Short mmCIF file of C-alpha atoms in Angstrom, two decimals:
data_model
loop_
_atom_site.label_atom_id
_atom_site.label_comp_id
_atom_site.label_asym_id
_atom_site.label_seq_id
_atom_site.Cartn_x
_atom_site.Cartn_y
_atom_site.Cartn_z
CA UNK A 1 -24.36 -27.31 36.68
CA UNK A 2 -21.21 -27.71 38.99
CA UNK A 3 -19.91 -29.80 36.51
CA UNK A 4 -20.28 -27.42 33.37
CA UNK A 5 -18.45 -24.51 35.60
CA UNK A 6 -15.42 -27.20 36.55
CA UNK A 7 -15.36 -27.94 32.57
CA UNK A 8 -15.31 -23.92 32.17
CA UNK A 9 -12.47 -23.92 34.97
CA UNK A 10 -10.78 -26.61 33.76
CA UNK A 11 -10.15 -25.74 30.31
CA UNK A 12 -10.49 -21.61 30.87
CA UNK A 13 -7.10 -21.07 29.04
CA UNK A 14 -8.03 -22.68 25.67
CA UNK A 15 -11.56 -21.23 25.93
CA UNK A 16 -9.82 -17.60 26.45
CA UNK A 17 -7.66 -18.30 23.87
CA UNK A 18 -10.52 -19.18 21.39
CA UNK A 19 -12.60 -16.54 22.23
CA UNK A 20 -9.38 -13.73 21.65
CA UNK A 21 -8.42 -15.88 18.48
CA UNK A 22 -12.03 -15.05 17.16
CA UNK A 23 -12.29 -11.93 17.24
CA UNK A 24 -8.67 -11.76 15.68
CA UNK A 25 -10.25 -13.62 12.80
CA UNK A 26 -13.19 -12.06 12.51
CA UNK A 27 -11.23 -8.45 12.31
CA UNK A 28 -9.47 -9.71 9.43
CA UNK A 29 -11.92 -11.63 7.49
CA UNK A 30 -14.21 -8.88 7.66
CA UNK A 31 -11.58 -5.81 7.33
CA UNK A 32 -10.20 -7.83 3.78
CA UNK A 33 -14.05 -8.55 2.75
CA UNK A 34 -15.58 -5.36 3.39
CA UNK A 35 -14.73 -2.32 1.65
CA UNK A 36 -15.88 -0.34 4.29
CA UNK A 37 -12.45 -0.57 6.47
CA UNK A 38 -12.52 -0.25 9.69
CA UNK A 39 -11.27 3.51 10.00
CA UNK A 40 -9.24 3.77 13.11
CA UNK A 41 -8.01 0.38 12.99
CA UNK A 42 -5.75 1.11 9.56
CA UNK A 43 -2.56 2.45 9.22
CA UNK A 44 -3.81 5.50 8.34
CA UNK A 45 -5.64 6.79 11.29
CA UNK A 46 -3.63 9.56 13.42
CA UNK A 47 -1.48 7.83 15.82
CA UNK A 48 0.28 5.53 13.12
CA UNK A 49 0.11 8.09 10.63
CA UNK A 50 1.12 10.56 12.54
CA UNK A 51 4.47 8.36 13.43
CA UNK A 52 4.92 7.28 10.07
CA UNK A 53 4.84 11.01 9.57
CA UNK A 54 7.74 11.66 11.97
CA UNK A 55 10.00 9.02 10.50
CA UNK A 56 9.03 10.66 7.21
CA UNK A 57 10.19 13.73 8.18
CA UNK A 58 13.15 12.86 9.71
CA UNK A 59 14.68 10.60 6.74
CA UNK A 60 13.12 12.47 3.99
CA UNK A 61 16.15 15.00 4.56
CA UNK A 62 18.22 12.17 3.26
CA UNK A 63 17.00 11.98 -0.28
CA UNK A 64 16.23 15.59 -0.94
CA UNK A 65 18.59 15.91 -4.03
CA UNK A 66 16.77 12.84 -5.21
CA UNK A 67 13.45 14.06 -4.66
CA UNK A 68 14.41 17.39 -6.25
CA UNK A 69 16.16 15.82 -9.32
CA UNK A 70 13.14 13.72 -10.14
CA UNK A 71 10.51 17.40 -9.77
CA UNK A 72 13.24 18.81 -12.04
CA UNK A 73 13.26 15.78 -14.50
CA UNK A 74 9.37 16.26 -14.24
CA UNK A 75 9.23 19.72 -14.66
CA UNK A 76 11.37 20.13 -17.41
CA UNK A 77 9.14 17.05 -19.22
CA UNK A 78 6.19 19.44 -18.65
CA UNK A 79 7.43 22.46 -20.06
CA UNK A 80 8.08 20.68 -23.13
CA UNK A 81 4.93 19.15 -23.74
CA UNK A 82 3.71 22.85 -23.09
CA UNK A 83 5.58 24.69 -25.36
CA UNK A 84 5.97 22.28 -27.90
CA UNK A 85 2.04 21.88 -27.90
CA UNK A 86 1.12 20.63 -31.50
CA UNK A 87 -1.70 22.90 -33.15
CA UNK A 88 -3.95 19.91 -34.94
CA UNK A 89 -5.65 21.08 -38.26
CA UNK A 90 -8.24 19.39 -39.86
CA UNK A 91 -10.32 19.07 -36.24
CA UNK A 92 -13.57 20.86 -36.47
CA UNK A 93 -12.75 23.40 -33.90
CA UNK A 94 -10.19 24.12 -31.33
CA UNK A 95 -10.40 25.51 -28.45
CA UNK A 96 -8.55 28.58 -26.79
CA UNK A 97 -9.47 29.97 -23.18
CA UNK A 98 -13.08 29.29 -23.81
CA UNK A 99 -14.92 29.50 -20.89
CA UNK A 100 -17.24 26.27 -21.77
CA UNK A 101 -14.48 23.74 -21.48
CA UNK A 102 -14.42 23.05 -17.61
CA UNK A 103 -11.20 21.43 -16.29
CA UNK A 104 -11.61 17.41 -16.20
CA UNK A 105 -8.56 17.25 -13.71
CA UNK A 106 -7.06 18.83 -10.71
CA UNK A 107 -4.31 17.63 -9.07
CA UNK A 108 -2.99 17.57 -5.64
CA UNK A 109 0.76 17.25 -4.58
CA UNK A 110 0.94 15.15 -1.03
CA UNK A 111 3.96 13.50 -0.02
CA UNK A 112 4.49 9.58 0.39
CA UNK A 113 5.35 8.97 4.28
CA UNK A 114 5.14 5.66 3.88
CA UNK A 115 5.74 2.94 0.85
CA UNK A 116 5.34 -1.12 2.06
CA UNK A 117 6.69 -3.27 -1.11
CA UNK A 118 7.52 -6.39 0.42
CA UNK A 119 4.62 -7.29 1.56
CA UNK A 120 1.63 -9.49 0.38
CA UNK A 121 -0.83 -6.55 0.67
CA UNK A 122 1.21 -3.83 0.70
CA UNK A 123 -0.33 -0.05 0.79
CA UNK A 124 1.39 3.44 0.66
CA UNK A 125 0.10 6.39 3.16
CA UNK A 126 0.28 9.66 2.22
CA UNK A 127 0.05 12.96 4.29
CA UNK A 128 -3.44 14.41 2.93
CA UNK A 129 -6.96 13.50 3.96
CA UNK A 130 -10.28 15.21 3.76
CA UNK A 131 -9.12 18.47 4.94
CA UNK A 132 -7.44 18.69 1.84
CA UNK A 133 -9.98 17.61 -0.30
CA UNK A 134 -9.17 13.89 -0.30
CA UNK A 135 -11.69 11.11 -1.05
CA UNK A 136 -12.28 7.59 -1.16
CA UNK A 137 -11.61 6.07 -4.50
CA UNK A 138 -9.76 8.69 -6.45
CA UNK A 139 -6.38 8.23 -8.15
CA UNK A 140 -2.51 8.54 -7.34
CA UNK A 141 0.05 9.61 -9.60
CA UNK A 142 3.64 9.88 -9.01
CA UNK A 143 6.23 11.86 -11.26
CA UNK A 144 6.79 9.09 -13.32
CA UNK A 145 3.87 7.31 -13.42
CA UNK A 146 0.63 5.56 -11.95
CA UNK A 147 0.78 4.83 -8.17
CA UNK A 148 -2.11 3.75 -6.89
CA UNK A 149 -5.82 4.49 -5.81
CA UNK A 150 -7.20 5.95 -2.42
CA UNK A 151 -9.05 3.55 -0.31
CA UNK A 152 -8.83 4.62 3.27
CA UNK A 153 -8.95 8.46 4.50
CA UNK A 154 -8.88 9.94 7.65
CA UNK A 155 -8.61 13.92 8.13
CA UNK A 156 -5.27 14.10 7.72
CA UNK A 157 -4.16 10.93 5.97
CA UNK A 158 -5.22 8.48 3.66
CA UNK A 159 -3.82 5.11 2.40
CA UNK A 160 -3.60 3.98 -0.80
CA UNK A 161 -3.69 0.22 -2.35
CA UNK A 162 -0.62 0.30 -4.99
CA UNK A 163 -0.35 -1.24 -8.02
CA UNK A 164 1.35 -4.22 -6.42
CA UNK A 165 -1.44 -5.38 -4.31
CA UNK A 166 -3.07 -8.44 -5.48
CA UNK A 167 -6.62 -6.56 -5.19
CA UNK A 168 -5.56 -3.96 -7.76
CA UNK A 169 -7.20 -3.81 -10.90
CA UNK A 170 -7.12 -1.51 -13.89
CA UNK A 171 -8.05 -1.86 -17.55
CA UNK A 172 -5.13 -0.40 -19.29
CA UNK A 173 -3.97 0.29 -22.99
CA UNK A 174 -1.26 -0.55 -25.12
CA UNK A 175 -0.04 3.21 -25.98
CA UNK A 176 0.94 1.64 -30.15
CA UNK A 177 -2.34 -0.32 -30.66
CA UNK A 178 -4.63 1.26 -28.35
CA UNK A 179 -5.67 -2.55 -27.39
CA UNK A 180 -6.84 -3.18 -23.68
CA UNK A 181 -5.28 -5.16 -21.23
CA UNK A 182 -6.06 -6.08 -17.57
CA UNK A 183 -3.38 -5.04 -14.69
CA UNK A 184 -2.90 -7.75 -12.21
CA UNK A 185 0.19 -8.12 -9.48
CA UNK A 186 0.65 -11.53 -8.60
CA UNK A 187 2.65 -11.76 -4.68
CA UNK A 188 4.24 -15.03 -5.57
CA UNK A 189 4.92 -14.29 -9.54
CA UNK A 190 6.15 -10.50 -9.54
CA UNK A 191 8.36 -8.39 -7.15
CA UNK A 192 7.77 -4.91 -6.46
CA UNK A 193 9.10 -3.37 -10.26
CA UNK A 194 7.00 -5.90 -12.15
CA UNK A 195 3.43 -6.62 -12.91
CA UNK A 196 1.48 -8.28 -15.53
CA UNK A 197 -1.03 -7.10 -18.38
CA UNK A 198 -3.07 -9.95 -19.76
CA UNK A 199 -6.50 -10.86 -22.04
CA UNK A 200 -4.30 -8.38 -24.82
CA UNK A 201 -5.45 -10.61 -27.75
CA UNK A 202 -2.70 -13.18 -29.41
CA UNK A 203 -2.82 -10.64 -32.58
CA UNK A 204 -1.67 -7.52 -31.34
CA UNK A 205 1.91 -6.32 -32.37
CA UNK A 206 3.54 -6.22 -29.15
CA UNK A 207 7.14 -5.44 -28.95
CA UNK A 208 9.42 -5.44 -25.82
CA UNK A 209 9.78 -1.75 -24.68
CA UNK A 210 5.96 -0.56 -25.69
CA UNK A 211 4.90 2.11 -23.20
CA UNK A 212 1.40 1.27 -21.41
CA UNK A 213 -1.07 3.79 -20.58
CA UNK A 214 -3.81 4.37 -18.48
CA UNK A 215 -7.10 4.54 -20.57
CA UNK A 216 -8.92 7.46 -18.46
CA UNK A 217 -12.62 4.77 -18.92
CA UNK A 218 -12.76 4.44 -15.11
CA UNK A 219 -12.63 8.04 -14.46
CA UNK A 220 -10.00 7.70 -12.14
CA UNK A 221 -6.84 9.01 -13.82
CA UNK A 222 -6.25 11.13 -17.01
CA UNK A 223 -5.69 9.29 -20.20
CA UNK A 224 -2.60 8.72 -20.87
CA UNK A 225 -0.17 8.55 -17.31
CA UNK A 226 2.39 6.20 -18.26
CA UNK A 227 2.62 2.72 -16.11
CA UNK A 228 5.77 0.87 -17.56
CA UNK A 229 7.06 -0.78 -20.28
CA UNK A 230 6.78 -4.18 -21.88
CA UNK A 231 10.19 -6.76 -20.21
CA UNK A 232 9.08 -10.12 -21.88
CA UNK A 233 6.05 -11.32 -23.91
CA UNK A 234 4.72 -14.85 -23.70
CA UNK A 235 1.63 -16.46 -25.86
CA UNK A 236 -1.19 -18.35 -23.95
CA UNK A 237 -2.19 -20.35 -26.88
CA UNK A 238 -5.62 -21.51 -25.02
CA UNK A 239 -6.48 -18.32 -24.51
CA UNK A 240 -5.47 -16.21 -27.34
CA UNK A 241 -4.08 -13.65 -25.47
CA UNK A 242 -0.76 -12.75 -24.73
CA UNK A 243 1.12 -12.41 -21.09
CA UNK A 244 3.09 -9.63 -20.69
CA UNK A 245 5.37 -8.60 -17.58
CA UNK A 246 5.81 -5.19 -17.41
CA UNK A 247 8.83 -3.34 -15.60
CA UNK A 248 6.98 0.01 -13.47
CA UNK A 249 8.20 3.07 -14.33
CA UNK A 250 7.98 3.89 -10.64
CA UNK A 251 10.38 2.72 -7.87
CA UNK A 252 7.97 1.64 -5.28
CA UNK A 253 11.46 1.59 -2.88
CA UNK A 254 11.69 5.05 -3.35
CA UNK A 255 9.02 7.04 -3.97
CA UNK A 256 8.44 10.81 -1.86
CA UNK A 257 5.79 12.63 -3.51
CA UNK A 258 2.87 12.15 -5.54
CA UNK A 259 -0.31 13.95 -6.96
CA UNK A 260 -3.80 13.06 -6.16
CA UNK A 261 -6.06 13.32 -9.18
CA UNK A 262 -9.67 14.58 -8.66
CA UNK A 263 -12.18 14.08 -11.38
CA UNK A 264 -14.06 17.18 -11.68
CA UNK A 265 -16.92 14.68 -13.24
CA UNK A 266 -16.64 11.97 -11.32
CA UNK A 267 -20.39 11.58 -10.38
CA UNK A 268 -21.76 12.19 -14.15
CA UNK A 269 -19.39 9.63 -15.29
CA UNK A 270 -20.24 7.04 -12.58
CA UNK A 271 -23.96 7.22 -13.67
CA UNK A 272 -23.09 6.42 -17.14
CA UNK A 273 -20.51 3.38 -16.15
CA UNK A 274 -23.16 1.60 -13.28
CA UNK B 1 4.64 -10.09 36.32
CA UNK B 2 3.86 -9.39 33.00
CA UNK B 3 3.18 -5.90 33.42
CA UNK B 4 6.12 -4.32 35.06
CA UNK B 5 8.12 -1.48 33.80
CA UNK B 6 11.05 -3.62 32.02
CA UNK B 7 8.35 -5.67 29.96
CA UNK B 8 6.41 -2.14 29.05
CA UNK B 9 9.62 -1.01 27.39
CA UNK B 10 10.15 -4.53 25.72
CA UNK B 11 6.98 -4.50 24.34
CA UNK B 12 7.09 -0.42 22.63
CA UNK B 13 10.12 -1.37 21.92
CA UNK B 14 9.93 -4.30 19.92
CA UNK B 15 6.48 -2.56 17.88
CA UNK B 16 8.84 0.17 17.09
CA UNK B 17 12.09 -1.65 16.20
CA UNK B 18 9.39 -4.14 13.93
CA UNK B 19 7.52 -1.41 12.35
CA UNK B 20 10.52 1.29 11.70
CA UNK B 21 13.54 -0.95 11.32
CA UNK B 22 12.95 -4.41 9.91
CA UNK B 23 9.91 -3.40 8.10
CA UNK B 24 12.22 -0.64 6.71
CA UNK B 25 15.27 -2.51 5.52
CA UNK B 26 15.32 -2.51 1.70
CA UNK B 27 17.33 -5.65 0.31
CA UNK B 28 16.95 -4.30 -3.19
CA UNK B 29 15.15 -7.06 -5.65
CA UNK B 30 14.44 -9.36 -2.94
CA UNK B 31 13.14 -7.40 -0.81
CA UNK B 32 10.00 -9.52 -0.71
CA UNK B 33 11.70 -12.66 0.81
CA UNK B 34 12.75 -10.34 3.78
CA UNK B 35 10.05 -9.69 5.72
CA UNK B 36 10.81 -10.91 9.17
CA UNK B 37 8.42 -10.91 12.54
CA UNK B 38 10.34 -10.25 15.17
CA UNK B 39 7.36 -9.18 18.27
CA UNK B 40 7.05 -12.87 18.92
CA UNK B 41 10.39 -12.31 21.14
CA UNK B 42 8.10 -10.74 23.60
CA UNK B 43 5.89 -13.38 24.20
CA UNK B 44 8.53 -16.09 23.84
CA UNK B 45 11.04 -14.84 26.40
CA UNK B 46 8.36 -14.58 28.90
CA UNK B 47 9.32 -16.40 32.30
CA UNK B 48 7.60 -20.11 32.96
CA UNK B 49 5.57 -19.02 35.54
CA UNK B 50 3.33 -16.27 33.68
CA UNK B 51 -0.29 -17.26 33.60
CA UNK B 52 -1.28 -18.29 29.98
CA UNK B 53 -4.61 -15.54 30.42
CA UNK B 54 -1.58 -12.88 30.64
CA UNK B 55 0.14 -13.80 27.67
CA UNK B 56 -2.59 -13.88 25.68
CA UNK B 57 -3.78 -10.53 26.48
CA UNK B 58 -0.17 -9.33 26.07
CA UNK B 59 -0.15 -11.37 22.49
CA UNK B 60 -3.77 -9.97 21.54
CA UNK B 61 -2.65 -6.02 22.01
CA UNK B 62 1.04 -6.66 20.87
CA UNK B 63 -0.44 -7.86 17.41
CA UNK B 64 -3.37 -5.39 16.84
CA UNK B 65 -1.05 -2.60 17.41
CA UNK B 66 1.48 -4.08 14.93
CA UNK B 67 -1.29 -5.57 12.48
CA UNK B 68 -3.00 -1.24 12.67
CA UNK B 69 0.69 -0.23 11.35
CA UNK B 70 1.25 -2.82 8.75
CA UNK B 71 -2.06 -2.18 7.86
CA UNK B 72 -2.95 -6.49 7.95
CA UNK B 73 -6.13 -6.37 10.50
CA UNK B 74 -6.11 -9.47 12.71
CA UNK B 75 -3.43 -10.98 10.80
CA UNK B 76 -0.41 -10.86 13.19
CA UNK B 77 -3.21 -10.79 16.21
CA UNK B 78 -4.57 -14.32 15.63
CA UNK B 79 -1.24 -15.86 14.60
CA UNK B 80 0.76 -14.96 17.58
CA UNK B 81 -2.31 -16.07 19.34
CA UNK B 82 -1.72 -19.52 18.51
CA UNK B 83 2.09 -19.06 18.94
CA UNK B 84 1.14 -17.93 22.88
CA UNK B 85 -1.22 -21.32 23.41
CA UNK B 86 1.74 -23.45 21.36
CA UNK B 87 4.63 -21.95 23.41
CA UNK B 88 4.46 -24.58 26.39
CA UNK B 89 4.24 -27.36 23.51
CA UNK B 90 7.57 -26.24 21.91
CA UNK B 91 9.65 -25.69 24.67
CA UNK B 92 8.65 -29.46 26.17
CA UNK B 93 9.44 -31.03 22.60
CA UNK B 94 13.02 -29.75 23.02
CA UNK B 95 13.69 -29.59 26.62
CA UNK B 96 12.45 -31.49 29.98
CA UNK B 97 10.28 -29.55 32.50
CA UNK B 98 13.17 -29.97 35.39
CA UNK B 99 15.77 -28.14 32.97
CA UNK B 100 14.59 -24.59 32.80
CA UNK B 101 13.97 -22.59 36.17
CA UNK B 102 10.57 -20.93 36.17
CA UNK B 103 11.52 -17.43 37.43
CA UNK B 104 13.68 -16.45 34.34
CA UNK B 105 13.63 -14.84 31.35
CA UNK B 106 13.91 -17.51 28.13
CA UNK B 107 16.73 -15.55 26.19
CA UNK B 108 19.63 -16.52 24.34
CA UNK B 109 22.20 -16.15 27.54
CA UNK B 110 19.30 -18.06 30.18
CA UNK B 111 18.47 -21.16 28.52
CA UNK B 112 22.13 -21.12 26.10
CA UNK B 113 22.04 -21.06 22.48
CA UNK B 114 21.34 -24.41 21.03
CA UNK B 115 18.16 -24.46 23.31
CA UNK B 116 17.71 -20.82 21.93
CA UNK B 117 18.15 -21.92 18.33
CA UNK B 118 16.02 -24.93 18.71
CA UNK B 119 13.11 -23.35 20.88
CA UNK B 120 12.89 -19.81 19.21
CA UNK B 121 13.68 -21.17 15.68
CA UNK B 122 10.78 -23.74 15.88
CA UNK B 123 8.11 -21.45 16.98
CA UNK B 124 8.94 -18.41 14.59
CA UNK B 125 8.94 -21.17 11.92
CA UNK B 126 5.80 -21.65 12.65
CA UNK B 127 4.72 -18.60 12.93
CA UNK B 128 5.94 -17.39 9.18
CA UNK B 129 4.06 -20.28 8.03
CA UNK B 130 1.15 -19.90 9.34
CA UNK B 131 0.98 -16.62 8.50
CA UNK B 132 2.29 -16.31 4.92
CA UNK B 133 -0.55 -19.26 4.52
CA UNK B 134 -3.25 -17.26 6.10
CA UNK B 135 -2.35 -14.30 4.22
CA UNK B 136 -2.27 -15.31 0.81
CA UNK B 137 -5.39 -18.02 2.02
CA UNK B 138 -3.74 -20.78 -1.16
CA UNK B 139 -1.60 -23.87 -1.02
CA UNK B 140 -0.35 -22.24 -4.11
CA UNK B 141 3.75 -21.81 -4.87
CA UNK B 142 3.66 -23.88 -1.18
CA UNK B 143 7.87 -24.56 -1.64
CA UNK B 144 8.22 -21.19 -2.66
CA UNK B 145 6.19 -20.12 0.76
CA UNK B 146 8.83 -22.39 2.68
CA UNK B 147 11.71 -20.81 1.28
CA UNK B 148 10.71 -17.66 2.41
CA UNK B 149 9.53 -19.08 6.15
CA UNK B 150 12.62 -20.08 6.04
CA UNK B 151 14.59 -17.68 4.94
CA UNK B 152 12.45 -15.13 7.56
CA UNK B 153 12.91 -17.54 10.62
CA UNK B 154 16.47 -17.20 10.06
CA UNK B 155 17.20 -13.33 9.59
CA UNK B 156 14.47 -12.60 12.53
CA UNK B 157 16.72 -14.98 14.63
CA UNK B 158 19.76 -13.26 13.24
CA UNK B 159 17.99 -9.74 14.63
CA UNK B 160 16.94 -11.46 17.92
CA UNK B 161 20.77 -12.36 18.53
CA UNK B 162 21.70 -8.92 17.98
CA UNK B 163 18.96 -7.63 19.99
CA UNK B 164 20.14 -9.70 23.04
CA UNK B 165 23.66 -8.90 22.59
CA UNK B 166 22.45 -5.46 22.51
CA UNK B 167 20.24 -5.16 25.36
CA UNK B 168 20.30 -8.11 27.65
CA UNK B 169 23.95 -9.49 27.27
CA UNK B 170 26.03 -8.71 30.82
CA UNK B 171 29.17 -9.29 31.71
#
């Protein structure tokens, strides 16, 4: 017995250190594995939010005429799509104010207080959580196009996994064939305006500068929010399917503001996808 | 002592210049081959004579707080862990026991700068390693992953020079 506590003694250092080291690990094997996060331990609980917040508030002074220019850019895109709105004949019926059709959509402006994009995992925080309607697993859209999807919400603040963050995933379309393609972000591969669309069959007519789109099947965002365009096309002939890197049509260095999308239907369509 | 005033302020200090300054800095394109750790100044300066159970508790709360910002759970935590129980091990490689008095601070301007460069520049080395390796959890793009330890070790050193200049240097 006296020997096991002089052992203890001896070597109480390394045994401190182990026991500190695995509890380290175990924080970060299980906070990565389990989706679940630990709330208050992620960057988006209200002490580091509510910093990130500060800073926020105190640069985004700095970039207001950007922030405005791109709302203007935005706005004036929407009031053409609007007005310009293309009466289709030959449907079997349209619809005008008819109190049936429910709105799929609603969206949410919050503002970006914080953007990582160097990172391995990076995530974005923005400054609205579930006193503002908020929830897990819904999607983020900036002015020009997709941002990311919530993961983590507090009352106040929630953080969102970006497109570039190796555990993103999205089925997506290619806006000219309509042909689906899987979004990945690879850390070592892509920086933080590139990504890559793959398992697009060898066939398809791709051509540098096609648009890709979201394709609305997850529920998550609209049909149709724009994600980038094509930058270079190569052929895995083993595969049959092409690699594409696409540039983002969002500045992850730069972004302000965003909208949260809620689908109205979220729980009838998750019935019909499990 | 570990925990008087001078240290407090180090250690707030450093969390805040990591999380809102380097973290911030935007290098354009390559922006993902700057990423540099700088908090490991705080356990590395640390006089000779701190206990190693101090330090470690220092090291554990240092990296939780940084790893709940950077949103990277345990990440930084059990890295500079390892850094704390290493520290004795790289300052011996480089330098005897009798050279470095036990009541002072191991900065740039105490122990002089090629004992600086080789001391501070081995263990944050190791540090970027070890972490980019834990993080991404591959030996994938491995020379890639040393060019950017590298290039890391060097522009946190670059910051810890200024830092000390800054804030330590006296006439």
């Amino acid at each position: 017995m006296r020997n096991i506590i002089l052992l203890i003694q001896k070597y109480r250092n390394f045994l401190f250190f182990l026991f500190l080291e695995f509890i380290a690990l175990f924080f970060l094997f299980s906070a990565t594995n389990n989706y679940h996060h630990y709330n208050y331990l992620s960057s988006s609980n209200s002490i580091s939010a509510g910093l990130y917040n500060f800073q926020y508030r105190m640069t985004s002074y700095f970039s207001l005429r950007e922030i405005n220019n791109q709302l203007m850019v935005e706005n004036a895109n929407l009031k053409n799509q609007v007005f310009n709105r293309d009466i289709v004949v030959g449907r079997k019926y349209i619809k005008h104010k008819d109190t049936t059709f429910k709105k799929n959509f609603l969206f949410k402006e919050v503002s970006v207080i914080n953007s990582q994009y160097k990172f391995y995992k990076n995530n974005l925080i923005i400054n609205a959580g579930t006193k503002s309607g908020v929830q897990k697993k819904t999607g983020l859209i900036g002015t020009k196009g997709l941002l990311g999807i919530v993961t983590n919400v507090s009352s106040n603040y929630a953080s969102i996994r970006p497109i570039i963050n190796p555990d993103f995933g999205l089925k997506i379309l290619h806006k000219k064939s309509n042909s689906w393609g899987d979004l990945i972000w690879i850390p070592e591969e892509n920086s933080f305006n590139n990504v890559y669309v793959k398992n697009i069959p060898i066939y398809t007519d791709v051509k540098e500068g096609d648009f890709f789109i979201t394709s609305g099947a997850e529920g998550l965002f609209p049909r149709g929010v724009v994600i980038g365009r094509a930058l270079s096309i190569k052929k895995n002939i083993e595969k049959q399917t092409l690699i594409i890197k696409v540039k983002l049509e969002e500045d992850f260095s730069s972004i302000k503001v965003g909208f949260v999308v809620k689908n109205q239907f979220k729980e009838e369509l998750d019935q019909h996808l499990n | 002592m570990i925990f008087e005033l001078k240290n407090i302020i180090w250690f707030f200090g450093l969390i805040f210049i990591q999380i809102f300054f380097v973290d911030a800095l935007d290098f354009g394109t390559y922006s993902s081959f700057f990423s540099p750790v700088i908090i490991t100044f705080f356990i590395l300066k640390q006089r000779l004579n701190t206990t190693v159970f101090q330090l470690l508790i220092a090291a554990f709360f240092l990296g939780i707080i940084t790893d709940v910002f950077r949103n990277t759970l345990g990440l930084n935590t059990s890295i500079l862990l390892i850094i704390t129980f290493l520290k004795p091990t790289f300052l011996y490689a480089i330098s005897s026991k009798e050279d470095i008095e036990k009541d002072v601070d191991l900065n740039l301007f105490n122990i002089g700068v090629f004992r600086f460069l080789l001391f501070f520049g081995i263990s944050i080395f190791t540090y970027h390693l070890l972490f980019f390796l834990l993080e991404q959890f591959s030996f994938n793009n491995f020379l890639t992953l040393l060019f950017r330890a590298l290039i890391n070790t060097l522009s946190a050193l670059i910051f810890l020079i200024f830092l000390q200049y800054i804030f330590i240097y006296k006439k």
